Coordinates of N, CA and C in Angstrom, one line a residue:
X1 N 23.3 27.3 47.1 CA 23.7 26.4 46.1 C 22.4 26.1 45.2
X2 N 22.4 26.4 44.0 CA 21.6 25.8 42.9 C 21.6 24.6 42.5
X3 N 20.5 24.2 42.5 CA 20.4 22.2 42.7 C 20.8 22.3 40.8
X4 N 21.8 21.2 40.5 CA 21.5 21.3 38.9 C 20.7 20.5 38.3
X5 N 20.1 20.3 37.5 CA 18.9 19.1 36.8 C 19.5 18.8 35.8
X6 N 19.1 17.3 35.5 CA 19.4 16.8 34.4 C 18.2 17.1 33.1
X7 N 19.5 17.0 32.0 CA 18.9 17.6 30.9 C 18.2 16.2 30.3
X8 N 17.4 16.1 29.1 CA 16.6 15.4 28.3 C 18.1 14.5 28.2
X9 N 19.1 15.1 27.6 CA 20.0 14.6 26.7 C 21.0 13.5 27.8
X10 N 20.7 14.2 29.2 CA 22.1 13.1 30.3 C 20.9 12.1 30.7
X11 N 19.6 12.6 30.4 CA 18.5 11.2 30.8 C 18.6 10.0 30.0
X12 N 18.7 10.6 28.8 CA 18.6 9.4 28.3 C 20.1 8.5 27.9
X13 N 21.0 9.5 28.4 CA 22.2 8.5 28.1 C 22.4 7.7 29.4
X14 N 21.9 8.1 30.6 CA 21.6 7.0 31.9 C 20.8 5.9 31.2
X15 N 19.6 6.2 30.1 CA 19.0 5.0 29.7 C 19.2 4.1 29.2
X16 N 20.0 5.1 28.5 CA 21.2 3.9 27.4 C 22.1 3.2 28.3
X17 N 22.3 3.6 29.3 CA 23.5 2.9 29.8 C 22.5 1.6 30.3
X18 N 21.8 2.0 31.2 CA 20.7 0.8 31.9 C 20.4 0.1 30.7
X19 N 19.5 0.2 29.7 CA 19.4 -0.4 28.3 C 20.3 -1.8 28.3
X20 N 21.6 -0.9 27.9 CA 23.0 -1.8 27.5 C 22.9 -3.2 28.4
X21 N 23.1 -2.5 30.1 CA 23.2 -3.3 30.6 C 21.8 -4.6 30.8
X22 N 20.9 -4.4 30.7 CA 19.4 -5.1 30.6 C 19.8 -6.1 29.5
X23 N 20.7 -5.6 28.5 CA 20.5 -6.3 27.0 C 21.6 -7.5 27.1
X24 N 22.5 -7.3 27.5 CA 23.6 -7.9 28.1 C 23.5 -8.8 29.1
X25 N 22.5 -8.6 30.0 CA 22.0 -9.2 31.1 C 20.9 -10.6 30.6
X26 N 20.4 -10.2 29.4 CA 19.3 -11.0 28.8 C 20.2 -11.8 27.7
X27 N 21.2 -11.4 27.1 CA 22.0 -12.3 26.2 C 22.8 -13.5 27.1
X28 N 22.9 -13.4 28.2 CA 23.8 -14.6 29.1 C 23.1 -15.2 30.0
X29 N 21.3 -14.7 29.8 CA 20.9 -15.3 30.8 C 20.2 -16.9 30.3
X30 N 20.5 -18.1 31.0 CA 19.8 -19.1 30.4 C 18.3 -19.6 30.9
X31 N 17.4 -20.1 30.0 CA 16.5 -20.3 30.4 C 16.5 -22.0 30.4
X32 N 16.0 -22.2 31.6 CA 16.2 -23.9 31.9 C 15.6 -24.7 33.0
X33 N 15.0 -23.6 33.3 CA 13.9 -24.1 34.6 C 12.7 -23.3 34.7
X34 N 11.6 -23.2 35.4 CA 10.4 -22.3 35.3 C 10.9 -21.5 36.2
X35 N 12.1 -21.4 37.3 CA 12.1 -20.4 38.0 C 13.1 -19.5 37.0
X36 N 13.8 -19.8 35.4 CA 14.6 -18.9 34.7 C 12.9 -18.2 33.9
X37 N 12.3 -18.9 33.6 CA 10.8 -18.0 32.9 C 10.6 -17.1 33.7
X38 N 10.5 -17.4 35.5 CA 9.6 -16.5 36.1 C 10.7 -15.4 36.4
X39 N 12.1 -15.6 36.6 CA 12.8 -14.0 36.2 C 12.8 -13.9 34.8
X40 N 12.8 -14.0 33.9 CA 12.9 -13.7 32.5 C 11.8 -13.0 32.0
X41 N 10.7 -13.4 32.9 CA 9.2 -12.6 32.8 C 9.1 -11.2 33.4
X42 N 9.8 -11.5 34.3 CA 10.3 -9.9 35.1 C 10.9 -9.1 34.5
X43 N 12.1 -9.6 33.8 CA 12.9 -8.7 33.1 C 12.0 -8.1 32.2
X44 N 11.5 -9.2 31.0 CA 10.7 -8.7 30.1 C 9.5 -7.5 30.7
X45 N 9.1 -7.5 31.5 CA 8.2 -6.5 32.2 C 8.7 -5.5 32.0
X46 N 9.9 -5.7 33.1 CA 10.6 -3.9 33.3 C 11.4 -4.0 31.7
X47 N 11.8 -4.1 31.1 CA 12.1 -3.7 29.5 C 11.0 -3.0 28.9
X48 N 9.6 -3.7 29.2 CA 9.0 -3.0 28.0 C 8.2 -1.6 29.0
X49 N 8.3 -1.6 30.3 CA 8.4 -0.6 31.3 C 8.9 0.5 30.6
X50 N 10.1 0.3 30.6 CA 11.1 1.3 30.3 C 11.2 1.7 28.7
X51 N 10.9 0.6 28.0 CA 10.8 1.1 26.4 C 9.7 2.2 26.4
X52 N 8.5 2.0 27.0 CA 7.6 2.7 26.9 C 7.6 4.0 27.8
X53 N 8.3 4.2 28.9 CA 9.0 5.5 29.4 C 10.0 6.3 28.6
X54 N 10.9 5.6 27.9 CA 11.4 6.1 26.9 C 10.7 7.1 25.2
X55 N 9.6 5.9 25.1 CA 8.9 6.4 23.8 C 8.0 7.6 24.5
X56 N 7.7 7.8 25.6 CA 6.7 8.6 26.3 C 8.0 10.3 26.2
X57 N 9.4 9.4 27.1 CA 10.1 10.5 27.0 C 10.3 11.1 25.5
X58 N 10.7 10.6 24.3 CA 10.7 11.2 23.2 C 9.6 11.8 22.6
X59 N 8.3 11.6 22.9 CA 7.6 11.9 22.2 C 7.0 13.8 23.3
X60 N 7.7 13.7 24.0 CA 7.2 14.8 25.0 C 8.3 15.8 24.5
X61 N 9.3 15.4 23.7 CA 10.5 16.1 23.0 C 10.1 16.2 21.8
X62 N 9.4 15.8 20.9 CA 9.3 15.4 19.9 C 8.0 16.0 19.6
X63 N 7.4 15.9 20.2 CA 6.0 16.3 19.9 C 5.7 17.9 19.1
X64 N 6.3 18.6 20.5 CA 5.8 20.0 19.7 C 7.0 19.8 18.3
X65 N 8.5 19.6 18.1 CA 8.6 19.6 16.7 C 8.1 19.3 15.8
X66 N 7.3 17.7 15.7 CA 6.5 17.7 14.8 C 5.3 18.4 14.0
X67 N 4.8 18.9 15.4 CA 3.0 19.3 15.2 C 3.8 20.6 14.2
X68 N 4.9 21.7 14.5 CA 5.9 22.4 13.9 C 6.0 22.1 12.4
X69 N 6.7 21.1 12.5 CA 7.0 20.6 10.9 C 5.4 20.1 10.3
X70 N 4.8 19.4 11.0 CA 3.7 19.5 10.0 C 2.5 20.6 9.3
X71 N 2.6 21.8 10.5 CA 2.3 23.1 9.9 C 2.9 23.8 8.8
X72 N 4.1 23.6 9.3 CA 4.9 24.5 7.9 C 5.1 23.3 6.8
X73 N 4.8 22.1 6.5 CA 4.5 21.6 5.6 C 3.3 21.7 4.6
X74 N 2.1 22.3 5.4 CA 0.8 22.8 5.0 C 0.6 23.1 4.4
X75 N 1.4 24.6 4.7 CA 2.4 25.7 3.8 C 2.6 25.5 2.5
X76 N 3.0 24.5 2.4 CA 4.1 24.4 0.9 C 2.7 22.5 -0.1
X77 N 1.8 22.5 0.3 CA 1.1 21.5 -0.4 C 0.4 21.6 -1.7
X78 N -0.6 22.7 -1.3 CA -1.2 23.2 -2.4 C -0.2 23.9 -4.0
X79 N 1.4 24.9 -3.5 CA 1.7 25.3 -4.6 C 2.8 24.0 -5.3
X80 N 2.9 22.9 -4.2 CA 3.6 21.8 -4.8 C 2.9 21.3 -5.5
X81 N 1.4 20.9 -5.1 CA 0.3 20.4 -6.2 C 0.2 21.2 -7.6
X82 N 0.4 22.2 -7.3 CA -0.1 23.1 -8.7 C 1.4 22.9 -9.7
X83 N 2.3 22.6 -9.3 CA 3.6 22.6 -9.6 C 3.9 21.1 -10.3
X84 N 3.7 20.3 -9.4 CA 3.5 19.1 -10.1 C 2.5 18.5 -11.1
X85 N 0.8 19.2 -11.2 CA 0.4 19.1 -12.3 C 0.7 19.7 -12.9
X86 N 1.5 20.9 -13.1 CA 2.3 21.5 -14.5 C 2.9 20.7 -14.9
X87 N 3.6 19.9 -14.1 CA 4.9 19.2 -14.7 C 4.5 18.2 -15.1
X88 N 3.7 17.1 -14.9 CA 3.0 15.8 -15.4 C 2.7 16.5 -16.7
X89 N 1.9 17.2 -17.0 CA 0.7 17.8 -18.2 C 1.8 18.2 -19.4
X90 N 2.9 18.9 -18.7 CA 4.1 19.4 -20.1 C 4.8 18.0 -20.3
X91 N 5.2 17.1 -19.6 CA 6.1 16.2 -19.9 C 5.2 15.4 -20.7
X92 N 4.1 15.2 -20.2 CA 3.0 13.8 -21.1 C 2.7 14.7 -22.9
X93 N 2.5 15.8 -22.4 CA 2.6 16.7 -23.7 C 3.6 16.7 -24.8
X94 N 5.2 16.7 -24.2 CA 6.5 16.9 -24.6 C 6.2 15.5 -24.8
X95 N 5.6 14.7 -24.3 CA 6.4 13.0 -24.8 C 5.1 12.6 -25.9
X96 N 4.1 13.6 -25.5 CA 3.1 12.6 -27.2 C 3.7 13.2 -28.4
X97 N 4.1 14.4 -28.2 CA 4.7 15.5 -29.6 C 5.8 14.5 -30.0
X98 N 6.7 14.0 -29.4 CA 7.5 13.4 -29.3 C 7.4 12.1 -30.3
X99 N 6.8 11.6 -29.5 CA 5.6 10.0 -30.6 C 5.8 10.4 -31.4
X100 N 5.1 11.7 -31.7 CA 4.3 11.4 -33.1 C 5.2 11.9 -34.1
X101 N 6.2 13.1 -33.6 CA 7.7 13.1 -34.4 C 8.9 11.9 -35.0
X102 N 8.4 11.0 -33.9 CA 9.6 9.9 -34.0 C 8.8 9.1 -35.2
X103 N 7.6 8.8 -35.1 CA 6.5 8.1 -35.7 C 6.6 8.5 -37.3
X104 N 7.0 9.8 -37.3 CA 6.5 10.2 -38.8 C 8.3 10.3 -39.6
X105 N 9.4 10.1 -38.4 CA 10.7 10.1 -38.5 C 10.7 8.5 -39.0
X106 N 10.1 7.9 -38.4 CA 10.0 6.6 -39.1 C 9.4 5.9 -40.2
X107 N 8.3 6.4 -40.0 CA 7.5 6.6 -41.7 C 8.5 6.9 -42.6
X108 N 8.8 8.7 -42.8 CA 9.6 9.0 -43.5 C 11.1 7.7 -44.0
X109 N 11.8 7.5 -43.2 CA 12.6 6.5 -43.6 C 12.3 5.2 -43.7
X110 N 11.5 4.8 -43.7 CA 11.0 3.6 -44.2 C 10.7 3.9 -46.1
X111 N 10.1 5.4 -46.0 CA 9.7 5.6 -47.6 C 11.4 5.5 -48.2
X112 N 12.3 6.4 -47.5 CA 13.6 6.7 -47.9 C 14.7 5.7 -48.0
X113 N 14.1 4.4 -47.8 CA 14.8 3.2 -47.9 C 14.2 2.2 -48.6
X114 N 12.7 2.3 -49.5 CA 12.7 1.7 -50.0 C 13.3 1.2 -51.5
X115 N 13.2 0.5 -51.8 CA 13.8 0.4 -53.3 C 13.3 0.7 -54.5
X116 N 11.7 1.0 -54.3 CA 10.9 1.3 -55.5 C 10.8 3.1 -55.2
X117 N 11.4 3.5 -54.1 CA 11.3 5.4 -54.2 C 11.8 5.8 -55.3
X118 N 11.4 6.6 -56.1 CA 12.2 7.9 -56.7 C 13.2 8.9 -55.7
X119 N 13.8 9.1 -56.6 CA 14.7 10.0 -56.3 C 14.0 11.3 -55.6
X120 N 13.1 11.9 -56.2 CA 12.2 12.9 -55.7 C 12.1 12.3 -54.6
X121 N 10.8 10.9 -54.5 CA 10.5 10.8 -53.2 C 11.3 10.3 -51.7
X122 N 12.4 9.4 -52.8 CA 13.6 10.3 -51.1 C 14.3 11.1 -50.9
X123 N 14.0 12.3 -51.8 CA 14.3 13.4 -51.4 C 13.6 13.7 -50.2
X124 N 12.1 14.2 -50.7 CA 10.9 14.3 -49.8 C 11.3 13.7 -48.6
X125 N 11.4 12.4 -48.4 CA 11.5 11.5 -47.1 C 12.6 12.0 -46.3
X126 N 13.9 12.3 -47.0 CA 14.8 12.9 -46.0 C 14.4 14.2 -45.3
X127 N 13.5 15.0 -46.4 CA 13.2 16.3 -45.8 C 12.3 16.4 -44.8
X128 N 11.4 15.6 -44.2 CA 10.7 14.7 -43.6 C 11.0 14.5 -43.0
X129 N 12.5 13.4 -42.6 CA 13.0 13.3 -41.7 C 13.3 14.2 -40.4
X130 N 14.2 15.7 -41.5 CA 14.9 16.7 -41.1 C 13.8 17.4 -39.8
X131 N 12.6 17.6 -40.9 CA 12.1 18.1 -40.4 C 11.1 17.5 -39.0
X132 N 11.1 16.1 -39.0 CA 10.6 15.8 -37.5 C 11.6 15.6 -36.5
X133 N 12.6 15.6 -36.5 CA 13.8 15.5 -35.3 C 13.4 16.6 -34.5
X134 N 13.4 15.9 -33.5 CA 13.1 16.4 -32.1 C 14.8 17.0 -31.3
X135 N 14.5 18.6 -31.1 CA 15.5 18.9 -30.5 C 14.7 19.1 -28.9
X136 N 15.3 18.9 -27.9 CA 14.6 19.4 -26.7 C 15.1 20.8 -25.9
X137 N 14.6 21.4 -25.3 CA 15.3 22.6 -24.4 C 16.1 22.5 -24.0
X138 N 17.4 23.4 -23.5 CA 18.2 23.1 -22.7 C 17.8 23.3 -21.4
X139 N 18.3 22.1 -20.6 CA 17.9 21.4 -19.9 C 16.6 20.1 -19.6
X140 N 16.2 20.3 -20.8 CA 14.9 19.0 -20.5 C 15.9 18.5 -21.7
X141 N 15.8 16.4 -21.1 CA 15.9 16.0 -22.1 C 14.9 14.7 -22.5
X142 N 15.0 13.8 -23.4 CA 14.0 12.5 -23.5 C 14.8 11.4 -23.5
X143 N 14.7 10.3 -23.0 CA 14.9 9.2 -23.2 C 14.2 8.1 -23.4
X144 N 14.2 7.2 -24.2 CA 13.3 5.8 -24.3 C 13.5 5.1 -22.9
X145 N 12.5 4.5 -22.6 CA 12.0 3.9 -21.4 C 11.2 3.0 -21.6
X146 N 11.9 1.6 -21.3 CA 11.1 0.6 -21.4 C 10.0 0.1 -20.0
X147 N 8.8 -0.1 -20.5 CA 7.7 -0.2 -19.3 C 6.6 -1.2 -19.8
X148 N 5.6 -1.8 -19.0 CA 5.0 -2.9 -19.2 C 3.4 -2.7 -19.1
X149 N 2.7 -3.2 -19.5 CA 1.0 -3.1 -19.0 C 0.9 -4.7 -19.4
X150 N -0.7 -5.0 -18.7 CA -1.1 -6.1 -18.8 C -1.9 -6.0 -19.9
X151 N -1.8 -7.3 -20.7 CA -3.4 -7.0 -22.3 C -3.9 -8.2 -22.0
X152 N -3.8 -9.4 -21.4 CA -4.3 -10.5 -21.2 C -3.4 -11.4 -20.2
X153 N -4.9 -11.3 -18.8 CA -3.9 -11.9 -17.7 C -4.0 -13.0 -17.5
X154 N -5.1 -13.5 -18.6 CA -4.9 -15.2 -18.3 C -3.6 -15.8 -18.9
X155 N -2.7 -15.0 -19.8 CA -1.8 -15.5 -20.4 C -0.5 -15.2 -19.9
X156 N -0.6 -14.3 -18.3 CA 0.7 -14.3 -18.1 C 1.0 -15.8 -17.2
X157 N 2.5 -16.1 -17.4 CA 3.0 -17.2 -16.7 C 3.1 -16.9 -15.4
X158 N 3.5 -18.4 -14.7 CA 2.9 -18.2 -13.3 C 3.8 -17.8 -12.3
X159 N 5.5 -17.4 -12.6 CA 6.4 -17.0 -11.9 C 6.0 -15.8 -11.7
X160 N 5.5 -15.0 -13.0 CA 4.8 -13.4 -12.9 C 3.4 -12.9 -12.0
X161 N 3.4 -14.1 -11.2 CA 2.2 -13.8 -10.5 C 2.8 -13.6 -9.2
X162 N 1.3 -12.8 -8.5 CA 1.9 -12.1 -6.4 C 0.9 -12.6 -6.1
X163 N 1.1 -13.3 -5.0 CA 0.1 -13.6 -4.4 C -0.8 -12.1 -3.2
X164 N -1.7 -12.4 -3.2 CA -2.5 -11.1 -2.8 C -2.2 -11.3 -1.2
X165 N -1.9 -11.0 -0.1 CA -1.7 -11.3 1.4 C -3.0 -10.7 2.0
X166 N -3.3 -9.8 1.7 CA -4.4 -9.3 2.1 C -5.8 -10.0 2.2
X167 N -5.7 -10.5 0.7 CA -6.4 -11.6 0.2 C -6.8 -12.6 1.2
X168 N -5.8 -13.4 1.1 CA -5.1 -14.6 1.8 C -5.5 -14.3 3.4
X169 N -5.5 -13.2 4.0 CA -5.4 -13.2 5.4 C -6.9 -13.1 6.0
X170 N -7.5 -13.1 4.8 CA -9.1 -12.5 4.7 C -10.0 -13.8 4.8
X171 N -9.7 -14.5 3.6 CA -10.3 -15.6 3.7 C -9.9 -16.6 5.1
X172 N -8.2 -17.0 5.6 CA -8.2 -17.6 6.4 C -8.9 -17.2 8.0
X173 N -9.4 -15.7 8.0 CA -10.5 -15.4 9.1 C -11.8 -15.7 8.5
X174 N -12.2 -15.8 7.7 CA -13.4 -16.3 7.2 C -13.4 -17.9 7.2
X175 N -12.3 -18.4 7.5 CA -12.5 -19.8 7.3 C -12.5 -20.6 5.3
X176 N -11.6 -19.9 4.9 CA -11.7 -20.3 3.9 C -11.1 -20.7 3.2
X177 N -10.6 -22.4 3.1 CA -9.8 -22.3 2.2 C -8.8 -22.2 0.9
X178 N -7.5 -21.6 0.6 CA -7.0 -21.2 -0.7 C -6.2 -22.3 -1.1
X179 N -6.4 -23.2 -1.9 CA -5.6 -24.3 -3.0 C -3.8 -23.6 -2.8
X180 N -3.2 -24.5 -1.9 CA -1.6 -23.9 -2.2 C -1.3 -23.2 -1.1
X181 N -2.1 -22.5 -0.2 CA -1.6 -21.9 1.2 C -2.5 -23.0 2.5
X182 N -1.3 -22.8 3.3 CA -1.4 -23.6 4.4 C -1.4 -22.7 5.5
X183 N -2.5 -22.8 6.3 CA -2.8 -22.1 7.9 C -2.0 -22.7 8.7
X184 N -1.7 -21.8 9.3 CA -0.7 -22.6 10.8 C -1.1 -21.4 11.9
X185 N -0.2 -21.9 13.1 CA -0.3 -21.1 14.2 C 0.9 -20.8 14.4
X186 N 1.3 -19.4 14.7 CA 2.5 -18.8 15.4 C 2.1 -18.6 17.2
X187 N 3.1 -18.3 17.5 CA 3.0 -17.6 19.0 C 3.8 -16.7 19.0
X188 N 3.0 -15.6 19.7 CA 3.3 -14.3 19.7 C 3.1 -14.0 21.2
X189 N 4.1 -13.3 21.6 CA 4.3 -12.9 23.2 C 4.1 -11.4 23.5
X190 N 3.0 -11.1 24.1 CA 2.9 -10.2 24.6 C 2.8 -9.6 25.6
X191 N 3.3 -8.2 26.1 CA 3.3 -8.1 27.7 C 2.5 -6.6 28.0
X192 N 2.1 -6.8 28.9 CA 1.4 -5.5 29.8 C 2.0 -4.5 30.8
X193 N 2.5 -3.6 30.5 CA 3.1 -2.8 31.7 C 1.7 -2.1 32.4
X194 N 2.5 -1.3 33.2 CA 1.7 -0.7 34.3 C 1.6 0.5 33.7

């Protein structure tokens, strides 16, 4: 008789099942005395026991596919780079030509709508016009896109501001403090398996 073994895949659905029940077991349990802390502390042990047997078990599955995928990812970096600077350099290209067609498309009818043009010179203007319209390739096309930069940031309003957290988390270990943020203490529970 051949002993059968269990696969990765029936282990961990015993885990799940044990899981379930742990999680279920911790949703109806009440805490109300220090002898509900001191099993509640137990449980929490063997939970994070077993989370961590778990993440041990996936990563012993998991492992060689990654190290896998991240090789043949290697692969493909360099001609993605070379690919995507093409493509930044033609589109920044394609959109200043662009500018400067729309720009002179606008000139032009500004001259072609004045009231003091000649006839000649709106002629000129429309031909001007004609001649900066932008057709694009098939398949590339342009669209206007509205976007923002800063030109003076003492003047933006104060809903438009982020506060920096990084900032903030820096100084309050330095002891320092920032006008408008308030230090406090949390508690955070941590446990130690074996």
């Amino acid at each position: 008789v051949v002993p059968v073994r269990a696969t990765p895949t029936d282990r961990v659905l015993a885990l799940t099942e044990e899981a379930r029940d742990i999680k279920d077991t911790v949703s109806a349990f009440p805490i109300e005395s220090q002898g509900d802390i001191d099993t509640i502390g137990e449980i929490l042990v063997e939970v994070k026991t077993k989370a961590k047997a778990l993440d041990e078990m996936e990563k012993r599955i998991t492992r060689p596919l990654n190290e896998a995928l991240k090789e043949a990812r290697k692969l493909f970096v360099l001609p993605k780079a070379y690919l995507a600077t093409a493509e930044a350099e033609i589109k920044t290209r394609l959109g200043q030509w662009k500018a400067q067609q729309d720009a002179a498309r606008a000139q032009a009818l500004t001259v072609a709508t004045t009231d003091t043009a000649t006839a000649e010179e709106v002629g000129q203007a429309l031909q001007q016009v004609r001649e900066a319209e932008v057709v694009m390739p098939v398949g590339v096309s342009a669209r206007a896109v509205q976007k923002w930069r800063v030109v003076n940031e003492a003047l933006i309003p104060r809903p438009y501001l982020v506060v920096d957290g990084q900032a903030v988390t820096r100084a309050m270990h330095a002891g320092t403090a920032v006008p408008g943020i308030e230090y406090y203490s949390d508690t955070s529970i941590a446990v130690r398996t074996a």
